[in-house]
Amino acid sequence: MACVLLLSRLLPFSHRLTRTSICLLSLFLSYLCYCALFPVGTIMHRSGDAPPSCQLVPADGAKRRLQKTSLSCVLQLEARPSSAEVQPREKKPEQRASSSSSHLLTVRSDTPSPLMGNSKFGNKKLPNAIIVGVKKGGTRAVLEFIRIHPDVRAAGTETHFFDRNYDRGLEWYRGLMPRTLESQITMEKTPSYFVTKETPRRISAMSQSTKLIVVVRDPVTRAISDYTQTLSKTPDLPTFQDLAFRNQCLGIVDTSWNAIRIGLYALHLENWLRYFPLAQIHFVSGERLITDPAGELARVQDFLGLKRIVTDKHFYFNRTKGFPCLKKPESSGSPRCLGKSKGRTHVQIDRDAIEQLRDFYRPYNVKFYEMVGHDFKWE
């Protein structure tokens, strides 16, 4: 209407203009009218967003009603794609590479994520306590005895995380743990941890509050038991004396042999004390574990802050095997003893070789007694 009125006022002068001029003037006036009706800010509003004066209200999934109706709102709504038409954008190559790298960093990170699982069935937690050693000392017996406590859950197999699988990350390690309730303790045992140099630092990096249990045994008896186990798997193994001594006549012991090296408890303990206080390490006597399992388990329960539930009533002495077994649980038809590999008859070793080894270990044993404040009487 405004364009028509403006043109009517200009008609008296139209006799002075040519037909071409009149056409150009009409086009210009039309453009001015269009701009007045449709401001640039409305037409060029950001694609995909309704103008501030518009509000979409779905009605029966079909029609849309507008809070404030305007032509600009209608144009914007008609241009919006439906949800079925919206497709995810393809990531650029550099974006895909970045996402992949980020994922790898998350998987391999040693920073623990939130607890795995749910409160109803328990969560998979990193261990509160670890039986770190020693091999052939009685670690399996301690684990089997303590796990009958209702407040203890333990991984069934040796994880070897801190000595062989550390590059897999803490989330892999957590995944091996059993589900535990908030009031329960999570445990695992891997005897080779005690003699692995990197293990104390790695466990400390996981948690400085981790409680550590070490089952120790007369190092000479332990070495013979270790050899007996290896011989059962490798019948053509050299004799015990050939492996234990560099020169038996001179009494020179070969400390590079793992069966001998494990028994140097004082040297290994020095490495652990760089990362953990002595009060955070509990030592179980492998000998007393056989003669008084309830007494040793009582001290283990005290160390872990547990009520003394595992007592004498849980054990009986198996004369055939030569060590204690767990009595028959109410839900089982037979007692629970350790596997066939436990309780083997030791290989007979020359008495002179045994005395030479006792002489060799004596200063290390005395130092170990002083470090832990307890005499294990391995003489």
mmCIF file with all atom_site columns, N, CA, C and O in Angstrom, residues 283-330:
data_model
loop_
_atom_site.group_PDB
_atom_site.id
_atom_site.type_symbol
_atom_site.label_atom_id
_atom_site.label_alt_id
_atom_site.label_comp_id
_atom_site.label_asym_id
_atom_site.label_entity_id
_atom_site.label_seq_id
_atom_site.pdbx_PDB_ins_code
_atom_site.Cartn_x
_atom_site.Cartn_y
_atom_site.Cartn_z
_atom_site.occupancy
_atom_site.B_iso_or_equiv
_atom_site.pdbx_formal_charge
_atom_site.auth_seq_id
_atom_site.auth_comp_id
_atom_site.auth_asym_id
_atom_site.auth_atom_id
_atom_site.pdbx_PDB_model_num
ATOM 1   N N  . PHE A 1 283 ? 53.792 -60.020 59.084 1.00 0.00 ? 283 PHE A N  1
ATOM 2   C CA . PHE A 1 283 ? 54.553 -61.221 58.746 1.00 0.00 ? 283 PHE A CA 1
ATOM 3   C C  . PHE A 1 283 ? 53.918 -62.440 59.401 1.00 0.00 ? 283 PHE A C  1
ATOM 4   O O  . PHE A 1 283 ? 53.662 -62.459 60.612 1.00 0.00 ? 283 PHE A O  1
ATOM 5   N N  . VAL A 1 284 ? 53.637 -63.442 58.581 1.00 0.00 ? 284 VAL A N  1
ATOM 6   C CA . VAL A 1 284 ? 53.059 -64.692 59.047 1.00 0.00 ? 284 VAL A CA 1
ATOM 7   C C  . VAL A 1 284 ? 54.156 -65.743 59.066 1.00 0.00 ? 284 VAL A C  1
ATOM 8   O O  . VAL A 1 284 ? 54.920 -65.882 58.096 1.00 0.00 ? 284 VAL A O  1
ATOM 9   N N  . SER A 1 285 ? 54.254 -66.496 60.147 1.00 0.00 ? 285 SER A N  1
ATOM 10  C CA . SER A 1 285 ? 55.232 -67.574 60.242 1.00 0.00 ? 285 SER A CA 1
ATOM 11  C C  . SER A 1 285 ? 54.695 -68.811 59.540 1.00 0.00 ? 285 SER A C  1
ATOM 12  O O  . SER A 1 285 ? 53.641 -69.349 59.915 1.00 0.00 ? 285 SER A O  1
ATOM 13  N N  . GLY A 1 286 ? 55.406 -69.259 58.509 1.00 0.00 ? 286 GLY A N  1
ATOM 14  C CA . GLY A 1 286 ? 54.986 -70.453 57.783 1.00 0.00 ? 286 GLY A CA 1
ATOM 15  C C  . GLY A 1 286 ? 54.988 -71.684 58.655 1.00 0.00 ? 286 GLY A C  1
ATOM 16  O O  . GLY A 1 286 ? 54.160 -72.598 58.471 1.00 0.00 ? 286 GLY A O  1
ATOM 17  N N  . GLU A 1 287 ? 55.911 -71.744 59.640 1.00 0.00 ? 287 GLU A N  1
ATOM 18  C CA . GLU A 1 287 ? 55.974 -72.887 60.546 1.00 0.00 ? 287 GLU A CA 1
ATOM 19  C C  . GLU A 1 287 ? 54.779 -72.890 61.508 1.00 0.00 ? 287 GLU A C  1
ATOM 20  O O  . GLU A 1 287 ? 54.131 -73.932 61.698 1.00 0.00 ? 287 GLU A O  1
ATOM 21  N N  . ARG A 1 288 ? 54.474 -71.748 62.101 1.00 0.00 ? 288 ARG A N  1
ATOM 22  C CA . ARG A 1 288 ? 53.342 -71.679 63.034 1.00 0.00 ? 288 ARG A CA 1
ATOM 23  C C  . ARG A 1 288 ? 52.010 -71.818 62.309 1.00 0.00 ? 288 ARG A C  1
ATOM 24  O O  . ARG A 1 288 ? 51.009 -72.223 62.925 1.00 0.00 ? 288 ARG A O  1
ATOM 25  N N  . LEU A 1 289 ? 51.987 -71.480 61.019 1.00 0.00 ? 289 LEU A N  1
ATOM 26  C CA . LEU A 1 289 ? 50.759 -71.649 60.239 1.00 0.00 ? 289 LEU A CA 1
ATOM 27  C C  . LEU A 1 289 ? 50.365 -73.124 60.187 1.00 0.00 ? 289 LEU A C  1
ATOM 28  O O  . LEU A 1 289 ? 49.174 -73.460 60.088 1.00 0.00 ? 289 LEU A O  1
ATOM 29  N N  . ILE A 1 290 ? 51.357 -74.022 60.295 1.00 0.00 ? 290 ILE A N  1
ATOM 30  C CA . ILE A 1 290 ? 51.092 -75.469 60.296 1.00 0.00 ? 290 ILE A CA 1
ATOM 31  C C  . ILE A 1 290 ? 50.714 -75.954 61.687 1.00 0.00 ? 290 ILE A C  1
ATOM 32  O O  . ILE A 1 290 ? 49.760 -76.708 61.859 1.00 0.00 ? 290 ILE A O  1
ATOM 33  N N  . THR A 1 291 ? 51.469 -75.487 62.696 1.00 0.00 ? 291 THR A N  1
ATOM 34  C CA . THR A 1 291 ? 51.232 -75.985 64.058 1.00 0.00 ? 291 THR A CA 1
ATOM 35  C C  . THR A 1 291 ? 50.087 -75.271 64.766 1.00 0.00 ? 291 THR A C  1
ATOM 36  O O  . THR A 1 291 ? 49.439 -75.854 65.647 1.00 0.00 ? 291 THR A O  1
ATOM 37  N N  . ASP A 1 292 ? 49.837 -74.006 64.420 1.00 0.00 ? 292 ASP A N  1
ATOM 38  C CA . ASP A 1 292 ? 48.780 -73.228 65.084 1.00 0.00 ? 292 ASP A CA 1
ATOM 39  C C  . ASP A 1 292 ? 48.099 -72.300 64.078 1.00 0.00 ? 292 ASP A C  1
ATOM 40  O O  . ASP A 1 292 ? 48.251 -71.074 64.144 1.00 0.00 ? 292 ASP A O  1
ATOM 41  N N  . PRO A 1 293 ? 47.342 -72.864 63.143 1.00 0.00 ? 293 PRO A N  1
ATOM 42  C CA . PRO A 1 293 ? 46.721 -72.027 62.108 1.00 0.00 ? 293 PRO A CA 1
ATOM 43  C C  . PRO A 1 293 ? 45.748 -70.993 62.673 1.00 0.00 ? 293 PRO A C  1
ATOM 44  O O  . PRO A 1 293 ? 45.695 -69.858 62.204 1.00 0.00 ? 293 PRO A O  1
ATOM 45  N N  . ALA A 1 294 ? 44.994 -71.354 63.716 1.00 0.00 ? 294 ALA A N  1
ATOM 46  C CA . ALA A 1 294 ? 44.019 -70.425 64.293 1.00 0.00 ? 294 ALA A CA 1
ATOM 47  C C  . ALA A 1 294 ? 44.734 -69.230 64.924 1.00 0.00 ? 294 ALA A C  1
ATOM 48  O O  . ALA A 1 294 ? 44.266 -68.088 64.813 1.00 0.00 ? 294 ALA A O  1
ATOM 49  N N  . GLY A 1 295 ? 45.867 -69.471 65.582 1.00 0.00 ? 295 GLY A N  1
ATOM 50  C CA . GLY A 1 295 ? 46.625 -68.391 66.195 1.00 0.00 ? 295 GLY A CA 1
ATOM 51  C C  . GLY A 1 295 ? 47.167 -67.420 65.163 1.00 0.00 ? 295 GLY A C  1
ATOM 52  O O  . GLY A 1 295 ? 47.086 -66.192 65.342 1.00 0.00 ? 295 GLY A O  1
ATOM 53  N N  . GLU A 1 296 ? 47.705 -67.958 64.059 1.00 0.00 ? 296 GLU A N  1
ATOM 54  C CA . GLU A 1 296 ? 48.230 -67.091 62.996 1.00 0.00 ? 296 GLU A CA 1
ATOM 55  C C  . GLU A 1 296 ? 47.108 -66.319 62.316 1.00 0.00 ? 296 GLU A C  1
ATOM 56  O O  . GLU A 1 296 ? 47.262 -65.138 62.000 1.00 0.00 ? 296 GLU A O  1
ATOM 57  N N  . LEU A 1 297 ? 45.967 -66.976 62.113 1.00 0.00 ? 297 LEU A N  1
ATOM 58  C CA . LEU A 1 297 ? 44.839 -66.284 61.467 1.00 0.00 ? 297 LEU A CA 1
ATOM 59  C C  . LEU A 1 297 ? 44.224 -65.233 62.380 1.00 0.00 ? 297 LEU A C  1
ATOM 60  O O  . LEU A 1 297 ? 43.691 -64.228 61.897 1.00 0.00 ? 297 LEU A O  1
ATOM 61  N N  . ALA A 1 298 ? 44.305 -65.451 63.695 1.00 0.00 ? 298 ALA A N  1
ATOM 62  C CA . ALA A 1 298 ? 43.805 -64.433 64.625 1.00 0.00 ? 298 ALA A CA 1
ATOM 63  C C  . ALA A 1 298 ? 44.610 -63.145 64.461 1.00 0.00 ? 298 ALA A C  1
ATOM 64  O O  . ALA A 1 298 ? 44.053 -62.040 64.438 1.00 0.00 ? 298 ALA A O  1
ATOM 65  N N  . ARG A 1 299 ? 45.936 -63.281 64.323 1.00 0.00 ? 299 ARG A N  1
ATOM 66  C CA . ARG A 1 299 ? 46.787 -62.099 64.149 1.00 0.00 ? 299 ARG A CA 1
ATOM 67  C C  . ARG A 1 299 ? 46.550 -61.436 62.788 1.00 0.00 ? 299 ARG A C  1
ATOM 68  O O  . ARG A 1 299 ? 46.609 -60.208 62.663 1.00 0.00 ? 299 ARG A O  1
ATOM 69  N N  . VAL A 1 300 ? 46.284 -62.246 61.769 1.00 0.00 ? 300 VAL A N  1
ATOM 70  C CA . VAL A 1 300 ? 45.983 -61.685 60.451 1.00 0.00 ? 300 VAL A CA 1
ATOM 71  C C  . VAL A 1 300 ? 44.680 -60.887 60.498 1.00 0.00 ? 300 VAL A C  1
ATOM 72  O O  . VAL A 1 300 ? 44.589 -59.778 59.949 1.00 0.00 ? 300 VAL A O  1
ATOM 73  N N  . GLN A 1 301 ? 43.673 -61.431 61.170 1.00 0.00 ? 301 GLN A N  1
ATOM 74  C CA . GLN A 1 301 ? 42.392 -60.724 61.282 1.00 0.00 ? 301 GLN A CA 1
ATOM 75  C C  . GLN A 1 301 ? 42.542 -59.415 62.052 1.00 0.00 ? 301 GLN A C  1
ATOM 76  O O  . GLN A 1 301 ? 41.943 -58.394 61.682 1.00 0.00 ? 301 GLN A O  1
ATOM 77  N N  . ASP A 1 302 ? 43.363 -59.428 63.100 1.00 0.00 ? 302 ASP A N  1
ATOM 78  C CA . ASP A 1 302 ? 43.624 -58.196 63.851 1.00 0.00 ? 302 ASP A CA 1
ATOM 79  C C  . ASP A 1 302 ? 44.291 -57.163 62.961 1.00 0.00 ? 302 ASP A C  1
ATOM 80  O O  . ASP A 1 302 ? 43.943 -55.974 62.982 1.00 0.00 ? 302 ASP A O  1
ATOM 81  N N  . PHE A 1 303 ? 45.256 -57.595 62.177 1.00 0.00 ? 303 PHE A N  1
ATOM 82  C CA . PHE A 1 303 ? 45.993 -56.690 61.290 1.00 0.00 ? 303 PHE A CA 1
ATOM 83  C C  . PHE A 1 303 ? 45.063 -56.051 60.260 1.00 0.00 ? 303 PHE A C  1
ATOM 84  O O  . PHE A 1 303 ? 45.190 -54.870 59.936 1.00 0.00 ? 303 PHE A O  1
ATOM 85  N N  . LEU A 1 304 ? 44.108 -56.821 59.771 1.00 0.00 ? 304 LEU A N  1
ATOM 86  C CA . LEU A 1 304 ? 43.181 -56.313 58.761 1.00 0.00 ? 304 LEU A CA 1
ATOM 87  C C  . LEU A 1 304 ? 42.002 -55.551 59.365 1.00 0.00 ? 304 LEU A C  1
ATOM 88  O O  . LEU A 1 304 ? 41.169 -55.022 58.625 1.00 0.00 ? 304 LEU A O  1
ATOM 89  N N  . GLY A 1 305 ? 41.944 -55.494 60.684 1.00 0.00 ? 305 GLY A N  1
ATOM 90  C CA . GLY A 1 305 ? 40.846 -54.782 61.338 1.00 0.00 ? 305 GLY A CA 1
ATOM 91  C C  . GLY A 1 305 ? 39.535 -55.548 61.301 1.00 0.00 ? 305 GLY A C  1
ATOM 92  O O  . GLY A 1 305 ? 38.453 -54.941 61.297 1.00 0.00 ? 305 GLY A O  1
ATOM 93  N N  . LEU A 1 306 ? 39.617 -56.881 61.289 1.00 0.00 ? 306 LEU A N  1
ATOM 94  C CA . LEU A 1 306 ? 38.430 -57.723 61.209 1.00 0.00 ? 306 LEU A CA 1
ATOM 95  C C  . LEU A 1 306 ? 38.110 -58.343 62.570 1.00 0.00 ? 306 LEU A C  1
ATOM 96  O O  . LEU A 1 306 ? 39.001 -58.546 63.405 1.00 0.00 ? 306 LEU A O  1
ATOM 97  N N  . LYS A 1 307 ? 36.851 -58.663 62.757 1.00 0.00 ? 307 LYS A N  1
ATOM 98  C CA . LYS A 1 307 ? 36.451 -59.401 63.936 1.00 0.00 ? 307 LYS A CA 1
ATOM 99  C C  . LYS A 1 307 ? 36.995 -60.820 63.830 1.00 0.00 ? 307 LYS A C  1
ATOM 100 O O  . LYS A 1 307 ? 37.020 -61.418 62.755 1.00 0.00 ? 307 LYS A O  1
ATOM 101 N N  . ARG A 1 308 ? 37.438 -61.386 64.968 1.00 0.00 ? 308 ARG A N  1
ATOM 102 C CA . ARG A 1 308 ? 38.007 -62.740 64.945 1.00 0.00 ? 308 ARG A CA 1
ATOM 103 C C  . ARG A 1 308 ? 36.898 -63.779 64.775 1.00 0.00 ? 308 ARG A C  1
ATOM 104 O O  . ARG A 1 308 ? 36.288 -64.244 65.733 1.00 0.00 ? 308 ARG A O  1
ATOM 105 N N  . ILE A 1 309 ? 36.664 -64.132 63.538 1.00 0.00 ? 309 ILE A N  1
ATOM 106 C CA . ILE A 1 309 ? 35.634 -65.133 63.229 1.00 0.00 ? 309 ILE A CA 1
ATOM 107 C C  . ILE A 1 309 ? 36.262 -66.472 62.861 1.00 0.00 ? 309 ILE A C  1
ATOM 108 O O  . ILE A 1 309 ? 35.726 -67.539 63.187 1.00 0.00 ? 309 ILE A O  1
ATOM 109 N N  . VAL A 1 310 ? 37.426 -66.446 62.181 1.00 0.00 ? 310 VAL A N  1
ATOM 110 C CA . VAL A 1 310 ? 38.129 -67.682 61.821 1.00 0.00 ? 310 VAL A CA 1
ATOM 111 C C  . VAL A 1 310 ? 38.888 -68.147 63.060 1.00 0.00 ? 310 VAL A C  1
ATOM 112 O O  . VAL A 1 310 ? 39.852 -67.512 63.494 1.00 0.00 ? 310 VAL A O  1
ATOM 113 N N  . THR A 1 311 ? 38.468 -69.277 63.643 1.00 0.00 ? 311 THR A N  1
ATOM 114 C CA . THR A 1 311 ? 39.042 -69.771 64.910 1.00 0.00 ? 311 THR A CA 1
ATOM 115 C C  . THR A 1 311 ? 39.363 -71.256 64.802 1.00 0.00 ? 311 THR A C  1
ATOM 116 O O  . THR A 1 311 ? 39.280 -71.858 63.732 1.00 0.00 ? 311 THR A O  1
ATOM 117 N N  . ASP A 1 312 ? 39.696 -71.836 65.945 1.00 0.00 ? 312 ASP A N  1
ATOM 118 C CA . ASP A 1 312 ? 40.039 -73.270 66.010 1.00 0.00 ? 312 ASP A CA 1
ATOM 119 C C  . ASP A 1 312 ? 38.970 -74.167 65.423 1.00 0.00 ? 312 ASP A C  1
ATOM 120 O O  . ASP A 1 312 ? 39.264 -75.231 64.869 1.00 0.00 ? 312 ASP A O  1
ATOM 121 N N  . LYS A 1 313 ? 37.720 -73.768 65.565 1.00 0.00 ? 313 LYS A N  1
ATOM 122 C CA . LYS A 1 313 ? 36.622 -74.629 65.121 1.00 0.00 ? 313 LYS A CA 1
ATOM 123 C C  . LYS A 1 313 ? 36.623 -74.843 63.606 1.00 0.00 ? 313 LYS A C  1
ATOM 124 O O  . LYS A 1 313 ? 35.938 -75.748 63.113 1.00 0.00 ? 313 LYS A O  1
ATOM 125 N N  . HIS A 1 314 ? 37.402 -74.037 62.874 1.00 0.00 ? 314 HIS A N  1
ATOM 126 C CA . HIS A 1 314 ? 37.425 -74.153 61.417 1.00 0.00 ? 314 HIS A CA 1
ATOM 127 C C  . HIS A 1 314 ? 38.501 -75.120 60.900 1.00 0.00 ? 314 HIS A C  1
ATOM 128 O O  . HIS A 1 314 ? 38.527 -75.416 59.707 1.00 0.00 ? 314 HIS A O  1
ATOM 129 N N  . PHE A 1 315 ? 39.386 -75.608 61.768 1.00 0.00 ? 315 PHE A N  1
ATOM 130 C CA . PHE A 1 315 ? 40.543 -76.382 61.290 1.00 0.00 ? 315 PHE A CA 1
ATOM 131 C C  . PHE A 1 315 ? 40.594 -77.792 61.877 1.00 0.00 ? 315 PHE A C  1
ATOM 132 O O  . PHE A 1 315 ? 40.099 -78.056 62.971 1.00 0.00 ? 315 PHE A O  1
ATOM 133 N N  . TYR A 1 316 ? 41.244 -78.668 61.117 1.00 0.00 ? 316 TYR A N  1
ATOM 134 C CA . TYR A 1 316 ? 41.659 -79.968 61.637 1.00 0.00 ? 316 TYR A CA 1
ATOM 135 C C  . TYR A 1 316 ? 42.983 -80.321 60.956 1.00 0.00 ? 316 TYR A C  1
ATOM 136 O O  . TYR A 1 316 ? 43.285 -79.835 59.852 1.00 0.00 ? 316 TYR A O  1
ATOM 137 N N  . PHE A 1 317 ? 43.796 -81.114 61.602 1.00 0.00 ? 317 PHE A N  1
ATOM 138 C CA . PHE A 1 317 ? 45.116 -81.451 61.061 1.00 0.00 ? 317 PHE A CA 1
ATOM 139 C C  . PHE A 1 317 ? 45.031 -82.713 60.208 1.00 0.00 ? 317 PHE A C  1
ATOM 140 O O  . PHE A 1 317 ? 44.575 -83.761 60.662 1.00 0.00 ? 317 PHE A O  1
ATOM 141 N N  . ASN A 1 318 ? 45.453 -82.607 58.945 1.00 0.00 ? 318 ASN A N  1
ATOM 142 C CA . ASN A 1 318 ? 45.440 -83.737 58.026 1.00 0.00 ? 318 ASN A CA 1
ATOM 143 C C  . ASN A 1 318 ? 46.808 -84.434 58.112 1.00 0.00 ? 318 ASN A C  1
ATOM 144 O O  . ASN A 1 318 ? 47.822 -83.911 57.628 1.00 0.00 ? 318 ASN A O  1
ATOM 145 N N  . ARG A 1 319 ? 46.845 -85.600 58.748 1.00 0.00 ? 319 ARG A N  1
ATOM 146 C CA . ARG A 1 319 ? 48.115 -86.293 58.966 1.00 0.00 ? 319 ARG A CA 1
ATOM 147 C C  . ARG A 1 319 ? 48.730 -86.776 57.661 1.00 0.00 ? 319 ARG A C  1
ATOM 148 O O  . ARG A 1 319 ? 49.964 -86.868 57.531 1.00 0.00 ? 319 ARG A O  1
ATOM 149 N N  . THR A 1 320 ? 47.906 -87.093 56.695 1.00 0.00 ? 320 THR A N  1
ATOM 150 C CA . THR A 1 320 ? 48.432 -87.561 55.417 1.00 0.00 ? 320 THR A CA 1
ATOM 151 C C  . THR A 1 320 ? 49.211 -86.454 54.716 1.00 0.00 ? 320 THR A C  1
ATOM 152 O O  . THR A 1 320 ? 50.317 -86.675 54.213 1.00 0.00 ? 320 THR A O  1
ATOM 153 N N  . LYS A 1 321 ? 48.642 -85.282 54.647 1.00 0.00 ? 321 LYS A N  1
ATOM 154 C CA . LYS A 1 321 ? 49.287 -84.161 53.993 1.00 0.00 ? 321 LYS A CA 1
ATOM 155 C C  . LYS A 1 321 ? 50.329 -83.488 54.877 1.00 0.00 ? 321 LYS A C  1
ATOM 156 O O  . LYS A 1 321 ? 51.270 -82.872 54.394 1.00 0.00 ? 321 LYS A O  1
ATOM 157 N N  . GLY A 1 322 ? 50.118 -83.552 56.173 1.00 0.00 ? 322 GLY A N  1
ATOM 158 C CA . GLY A 1 322 ? 51.069 -82.944 57.088 1.00 0.00 ? 322 GLY A CA 1
ATOM 159 C C  . GLY A 1 322 ? 50.817 -81.477 57.351 1.00 0.00 ? 322 GLY A C  1
ATOM 160 O O  . GLY A 1 322 ? 51.717 -80.759 57.810 1.00 0.00 ? 322 GLY A O  1
ATOM 161 N N  . PHE A 1 323 ? 49.611 -81.002 57.079 1.00 0.00 ? 323 PHE A N  1
ATOM 162 C CA . PHE A 1 323 ? 49.267 -79.604 57.391 1.00 0.00 ? 323 PHE A CA 1
ATOM 163 C C  . PHE A 1 323 ? 47.768 -79.502 57.643 1.00 0.00 ? 323 PHE A C  1
ATOM 164 O O  . PHE A 1 323 ? 46.999 -80.428 57.318 1.00 0.00 ? 323 PHE A O  1
ATOM 165 N N  . PRO A 1 324 ? 47.319 -78.392 58.224 1.00 0.00 ? 324 PRO A N  1
ATOM 166 C CA . PRO A 1 324 ? 45.901 -78.254 58.572 1.00 0.00 ? 324 PRO A CA 1
ATOM 167 C C  . PRO A 1 324 ? 45.013 -78.052 57.356 1.00 0.00 ? 324 PRO A C  1
ATOM 168 O O  . PRO A 1 324 ? 45.444 -77.502 56.336 1.00 0.00 ? 324 PRO A O  1
ATOM 169 N N  . CYS A 1 325 ? 43.787 -78.492 57.471 1.00 0.00 ? 325 CYS A N  1
ATOM 170 C CA . CYS A 1 325 ? 42.761 -78.276 56.448 1.00 0.00 ? 325 CYS A CA 1
ATOM 171 C C  . CYS A 1 325 ? 41.552 -77.639 57.115 1.00 0.00 ? 325 CYS A C  1
ATOM 172 O O  . CYS A 1 325 ? 41.412 -77.653 58.342 1.00 0.00 ? 325 CYS A O  1
ATOM 173 N N  . LEU A 1 326 ? 40.686 -77.103 56.300 1.00 0.00 ? 326 LEU A N  1
ATOM 174 C CA . LEU A 1 326 ? 39.448 -76.509 56.803 1.00 0.00 ? 326 LEU A CA 1
ATOM 175 C C  . LEU A 1 326 ? 38.407 -77.602 56.990 1.00 0.00 ? 326 LEU A C  1
ATOM 176 O O  . LEU A 1 326 ? 38.272 -78.505 56.148 1.00 0.00 ? 326 LEU A O  1
ATOM 177 N N  . LYS A 1 327 ? 37.679 -77.529 58.089 1.00 0.00 ? 327 LYS A N  1
ATOM 178 C CA . LYS A 1 327 ? 36.634 -78.506 58.338 1.00 0.00 ? 327 LYS A CA 1
ATOM 179 C C  . LYS A 1 327 ? 35.514 -78.368 57.326 1.00 0.00 ? 327 LYS A C  1
ATOM 180 O O  . LYS A 1 327 ? 35.381 -77.342 56.662 1.00 0.00 ? 327 LYS A O  1
ATOM 181 N N  . LYS A 1 328 ? 34.697 -79.386 57.240 1.00 0.00 ? 328 LYS A N  1
ATOM 182 C CA . LYS A 1 328 ? 33.608 -79.424 56.272 1.00 0.00 ? 328 LYS A CA 1
ATOM 183 C C  . LYS A 1 328 ? 32.632 -78.285 56.508 1.00 0.00 ? 328 LYS A C  1
ATOM 184 O O  . LYS A 1 328 ? 32.053 -78.167 57.582 1.00 0.00 ? 328 LYS A O  1
ATOM 185 N N  . PRO A 1 329 ? 32.443 -77.433 55.499 1.00 0.00 ? 329 PRO A N  1
ATOM 186 C CA . PRO A 1 329 ? 31.411 -76.388 55.637 1.00 0.00 ? 329 PRO A CA 1
ATOM 187 C C  . PRO A 1 329 ? 30.029 -77.020 55.620 1.00 0.00 ? 329 PRO A C  1
ATOM 188 O O  . PRO A 1 329 ? 29.842 -78.130 55.133 1.00 0.00 ? 329 PRO A O  1
ATOM 189 N N  . GLU A 1 330 ? 29.049 -76.322 56.179 1.00 0.00 ? 330 GLU A N  1
ATOM 190 C CA . GLU A 1 330 ? 27.685 -76.854 56.221 1.00 0.00 ? 330 GLU A CA 1
ATOM 191 C C  . GLU A 1 330 ? 27.120 -77.097 54.831 1.00 0.00 ? 330 GLU A C  1
ATOM 192 O O  . GLU A 1 330 ? 26.304 -77.985 54.626 1.00 0.00 ? 330 GLU A O  1
#
